[in-house]
Amino acid sequence: MATLTSSGLSKSFGGLRAVQNVSFTARPGRILSIIGPNGAGKTTVFNLLTGFIPSDAGTVQLDDRSLAGMSPEDRCRAGLARTFQVVQPFRGLTVLENVVMGAMLRTASIAEAREAAAAVLDDLGMSRLAGMRAGSLPIGDRKRLEMAKVLATRPKVLLLDEVMGGLIPIEVQRMIAFIQGLRDRGLAVVVIEHHMNAVMRLSDEILVLQNGEPIAQGSPEEIARDPKVLSAYLGPNFKADGGL
């Protein structure tokens, strides 16, 4: 497992300041959630961490290793992997074949990749879907497939971008339990999520962004009563135990 550290991460697009001075540490066996209004810069932070866009300032490290100048593929090989908010499976391939694509990052053997992919699908309770075409899956199963593809790369740090979006309550409950299980195995997990009651149940720590800048960071209990967060995002009537 590994620790992910962001220090002073910043990015502007022309005159628009998308991310400004974002710093945090994601540690093994802990879940850090990044929340904030739409347009707060959350997904841009993920794009900066994973090398999909270059930063203007700041550093990203995996343990003591700087990721500066590394491509998204090389960062994934180093152990930093992510899901995407808009899931885009290889629609014409089966579920198993999709996951094999992720497993091929770690082996040149198709047989080994298929074995690893089958194990990931079993872990997610998706073995019965292995032979289905990915394009035929409903949104809940496509979200789980996105998770399976990423887990097949054997990440040390996992970035999850709204994996609960569009899920029905029972699917949210299952996803929460699965993510908690990943934490219990020692992964460092960073979550972007708008499902606030799920965030409050999942998180060991929460970072709140507004207009690209951190406005608060702390435990779920601290965030749920922070006046700046209540004003900017959660609203004055927010209750952390509001149910799912």
Coordinates of C-alpha atoms in Angstrom, one line a residue:
M1 CA 0.0 0.0 0.0
A2 CA 1.1 3.6 -0.4
T3 CA 0.5 7.2 0.8
L4 CA -0.6 9.8 -1.7
T5 CA 0.4 13.4 -1.0
S6 CA -0.7 16.5 -2.8
S7 CA 1.0 19.8 -1.9
G8 CA -0.1 23.2 -3.2
L9 CA -1.7 21.8 -6.3
S10 CA -3.0 24.6 -8.6
K11 CA -4.4 24.9 -12.1
S12 CA -5.9 27.7 -14.1
F13 CA -7.5 27.6 -17.6
G14 CA -7.0 31.0 -19.1
G15 CA -8.4 33.4 -16.6
L16 CA -10.4 30.8 -14.7
R17 CA -8.7 29.5 -11.5
A18 CA -10.0 25.9 -11.4
V19 CA -7.8 24.6 -8.5
Q20 CA -5.8 26.7 -6.0
N21 CA -3.4 25.4 -3.3
V22 CA -5.0 22.0 -2.7
S23 CA -3.0 20.0 -0.2
F24 CA -3.9 16.7 1.5
T25 CA -2.5 13.3 2.4
A26 CA -4.3 10.1 1.7
R27 CA -3.0 7.3 3.9
P28 CA -3.3 3.5 3.7
G29 CA -6.4 2.1 5.4
R30 CA -8.2 5.5 5.4
I31 CA -10.9 7.1 3.2
L32 CA -10.6 10.8 2.3
S33 CA -13.6 12.4 0.7
I34 CA -13.5 15.6 -1.4
I35 CA -16.8 17.4 -1.5
G36 CA -18.1 20.7 -2.7
P37 CA -20.6 22.3 -5.1
N38 CA -20.6 21.6 -8.9
G39 CA -17.7 23.4 -10.4
A40 CA -15.7 23.4 -7.2
G41 CA -12.7 21.8 -8.9
K42 CA -13.0 18.2 -7.5
T43 CA -12.6 16.3 -10.8
T44 CA -9.9 18.7 -11.9
V45 CA -8.0 17.7 -8.8
F46 CA -8.3 14.0 -9.8
N47 CA -7.1 14.9 -13.4
L48 CA -4.1 16.7 -11.9
L49 CA -3.3 13.8 -9.5
T50 CA -3.4 11.2 -12.3
G51 CA -1.6 13.3 -14.9
F52 CA -4.4 13.8 -17.4
I53 CA -3.7 17.5 -17.2
P54 CA -0.5 19.2 -16.1
S55 CA -0.5 21.4 -12.9
D56 CA 0.6 25.0 -12.9
A57 CA 2.1 24.6 -9.4
G58 CA 2.3 22.0 -6.6
T59 CA 3.5 18.5 -6.2
V60 CA 2.1 15.0 -6.2
Q61 CA 3.9 12.1 -4.5
L62 CA 3.3 8.4 -4.0
D63 CA 5.1 7.6 -0.8
D64 CA 8.5 9.4 -1.4
R65 CA 8.3 9.2 -5.2
S66 CA 7.4 12.3 -7.2
L67 CA 5.0 11.7 -10.0
A68 CA 6.0 14.9 -11.9
G69 CA 6.2 14.4 -15.6
M70 CA 4.7 10.9 -15.5
S71 CA 1.9 9.9 -17.9
P72 CA -1.5 8.6 -16.6
E73 CA -0.4 5.1 -17.6
D74 CA 2.9 5.3 -15.7
R75 CA 1.1 6.7 -12.6
C76 CA -1.3 3.7 -12.8
R77 CA 1.6 1.3 -13.0
A78 CA 3.1 3.0 -10.0
G79 CA -0.2 2.2 -8.1
L80 CA -2.4 5.3 -8.5
A81 CA -5.7 4.4 -10.3
R82 CA -9.0 6.1 -10.7
T83 CA -12.6 5.7 -11.9
F84 CA -14.4 8.2 -14.1
Q85 CA -17.6 10.0 -13.4
V86 CA -19.0 9.2 -16.8
V87 CA -18.4 5.4 -17.2
Q88 CA -17.3 4.3 -20.7
P89 CA -16.9 0.5 -20.9
F90 CA -15.8 -1.2 -24.0
R91 CA -19.4 -1.8 -25.0
G92 CA -18.9 -4.5 -27.5
L93 CA -16.8 -6.6 -25.2
T94 CA -18.0 -8.8 -22.4
V95 CA -17.8 -7.8 -18.7
L96 CA -14.9 -10.2 -18.2
E97 CA -13.1 -9.0 -21.3
N98 CA -13.4 -5.4 -20.0
V99 CA -11.8 -6.3 -16.7
V100 CA -9.1 -8.3 -18.4
M101 CA -8.1 -5.1 -20.1
G102 CA -7.3 -3.6 -16.7
A103 CA -5.5 -6.8 -15.5
M104 CA -3.2 -6.7 -18.5
L105 CA -1.4 -3.8 -16.9
R106 CA 0.3 -6.3 -14.6
T107 CA 0.9 -9.3 -16.8
A108 CA 1.5 -10.2 -20.5
S109 CA -0.3 -13.5 -20.0
I110 CA -3.9 -13.6 -21.2
A111 CA -4.6 -16.6 -19.0
E112 CA -3.2 -14.8 -15.9
A113 CA -5.2 -11.7 -16.7
R114 CA -8.4 -13.7 -17.1
E115 CA -7.8 -15.4 -13.8
A116 CA -7.2 -12.0 -12.1
A117 CA -10.2 -10.5 -13.7
A118 CA -12.5 -13.4 -12.7
A119 CA -11.3 -13.0 -9.1
V120 CA -12.2 -9.3 -9.1
L121 CA -15.6 -9.9 -10.5
D122 CA -16.2 -12.6 -7.8
D123 CA -15.1 -10.0 -5.2
L124 CA -17.7 -7.6 -6.5
G125 CA -20.5 -10.2 -6.8
M126 CA -20.5 -9.8 -10.6
S127 CA -19.4 -13.3 -11.7
R128 CA -22.9 -14.0 -13.2
L129 CA -22.4 -11.0 -15.5
A130 CA -19.0 -12.1 -16.8
G131 CA -20.3 -13.2 -20.2
M132 CA -22.7 -10.3 -20.8
R133 CA -21.9 -7.5 -23.2
A134 CA -20.9 -4.4 -21.2
G135 CA -23.1 -2.2 -23.4
S136 CA -26.2 -4.0 -22.2
L137 CA -25.6 -3.3 -18.5
P138 CA -27.8 -1.0 -16.4
I139 CA -26.1 2.0 -14.8
G140 CA -25.6 0.3 -11.4
D141 CA -23.8 -2.6 -13.0
R142 CA -21.8 -0.3 -15.2
K143 CA -20.6 1.6 -12.1
R144 CA -19.5 -1.7 -10.6
L145 CA -17.8 -2.7 -13.8
E146 CA -15.9 0.6 -13.7
M147 CA -14.7 -0.3 -10.2
A148 CA -13.7 -3.8 -11.4
K149 CA -11.6 -2.5 -14.3
V150 CA -9.7 -0.2 -11.9
L151 CA -9.2 -2.9 -9.2
A152 CA -7.8 -5.2 -11.8
T153 CA -4.8 -2.9 -12.1
R154 CA -4.0 -3.7 -8.5
P155 CA -3.9 -0.1 -7.2
K156 CA -2.2 1.1 -4.0
V157 CA -4.2 4.3 -4.0
L158 CA -7.7 4.4 -5.4
L159 CA -9.5 7.5 -6.6
L160 CA -13.3 7.1 -6.9
D161 CA -15.2 9.8 -8.9
E162 CA -18.9 9.6 -8.0
V163 CA -19.2 5.8 -8.1
M164 CA -22.6 6.1 -6.4
G165 CA -24.2 8.5 -8.8
G166 CA -27.4 7.1 -10.3
L167 CA -27.5 4.1 -7.9
I168 CA -30.7 3.1 -6.1
P169 CA -30.5 3.0 -2.3
I170 CA -29.7 -0.8 -2.0
E171 CA -26.9 -0.3 -4.5
V172 CA -25.5 2.6 -2.6
Q173 CA -25.5 0.5 0.6
R174 CA -23.6 -2.3 -1.2
M175 CA -21.1 0.2 -2.7
I176 CA -20.5 1.7 0.8
A177 CA -19.8 -1.7 2.2
F178 CA -17.5 -2.6 -0.6
I179 CA -15.5 0.6 -0.3
Q180 CA -15.2 0.1 3.4
G181 CA -13.8 -3.3 2.7
L182 CA -11.1 -1.8 0.4
R183 CA -10.1 0.5 3.3
D184 CA -10.0 -2.5 5.6
R185 CA -7.6 -4.2 3.2
G186 CA -5.2 -1.3 3.6
L187 CA -5.9 0.8 0.5
A188 CA -5.7 4.5 0.6
V189 CA -9.1 5.7 -0.9
V190 CA -10.0 9.1 -2.1
V191 CA -13.7 9.7 -2.9
I192 CA -15.5 12.4 -4.8
E193 CA -19.2 12.1 -4.0
H194 CA -22.4 14.2 -3.8
H195 CA -24.3 11.6 -1.8
M196 CA -23.7 13.3 1.5
N197 CA -25.1 10.7 3.9
A198 CA -22.9 8.1 2.2
V199 CA -19.9 10.5 2.5
M200 CA -20.5 10.9 6.2
R201 CA -20.7 7.2 6.8
L202 CA -17.6 6.4 4.7
S203 CA -15.1 9.1 5.4
D204 CA -12.3 9.2 7.9
E205 CA -11.5 12.7 6.7
I206 CA -13.3 15.2 4.4
L207 CA -11.8 18.0 2.3
V208 CA -14.2 20.7 1.2
L209 CA -13.6 22.8 -1.9
Q210 CA -15.3 26.0 -3.1
N211 CA -14.3 27.8 -6.3
G212 CA -11.2 25.6 -6.5
E213 CA -9.9 26.4 -3.0
P214 CA -10.1 24.4 0.3
I215 CA -12.4 26.0 2.8
A216 CA -12.4 23.2 5.4
Q217 CA -10.8 19.9 6.3
G218 CA -11.5 17.6 9.1
S219 CA -13.6 14.6 10.4
P220 CA -17.2 14.1 9.2
E221 CA -18.4 15.4 12.6
E222 CA -16.3 18.6 12.2
I223 CA -17.4 19.2 8.6
A224 CA -21.1 18.6 9.4
R225 CA -21.1 21.6 11.9
D226 CA -18.6 23.9 10.1
P227 CA -20.4 27.2 9.4
K228 CA -18.5 27.8 6.2
V229 CA -19.4 24.4 4.8
L230 CA -23.0 24.7 5.8
S231 CA -23.2 28.0 4.1
A232 CA -21.3 27.1 0.9
Y233 CA -22.6 23.6 0.3
L234 CA -24.5 21.5 2.9
G235 CA -27.2 23.9 3.9
P236 CA -28.3 25.0 7.4
N237 CA -30.6 22.0 7.8
F238 CA -28.1 19.3 7.0
K239 CA -28.2 16.3 9.3
A240 CA -25.3 13.9 9.1
D241 CA -27.5 10.9 10.1
G242 CA -30.2 11.6 7.6
G243 CA -30.2 8.1 6.3
L244 CA -29.9 6.7 2.8

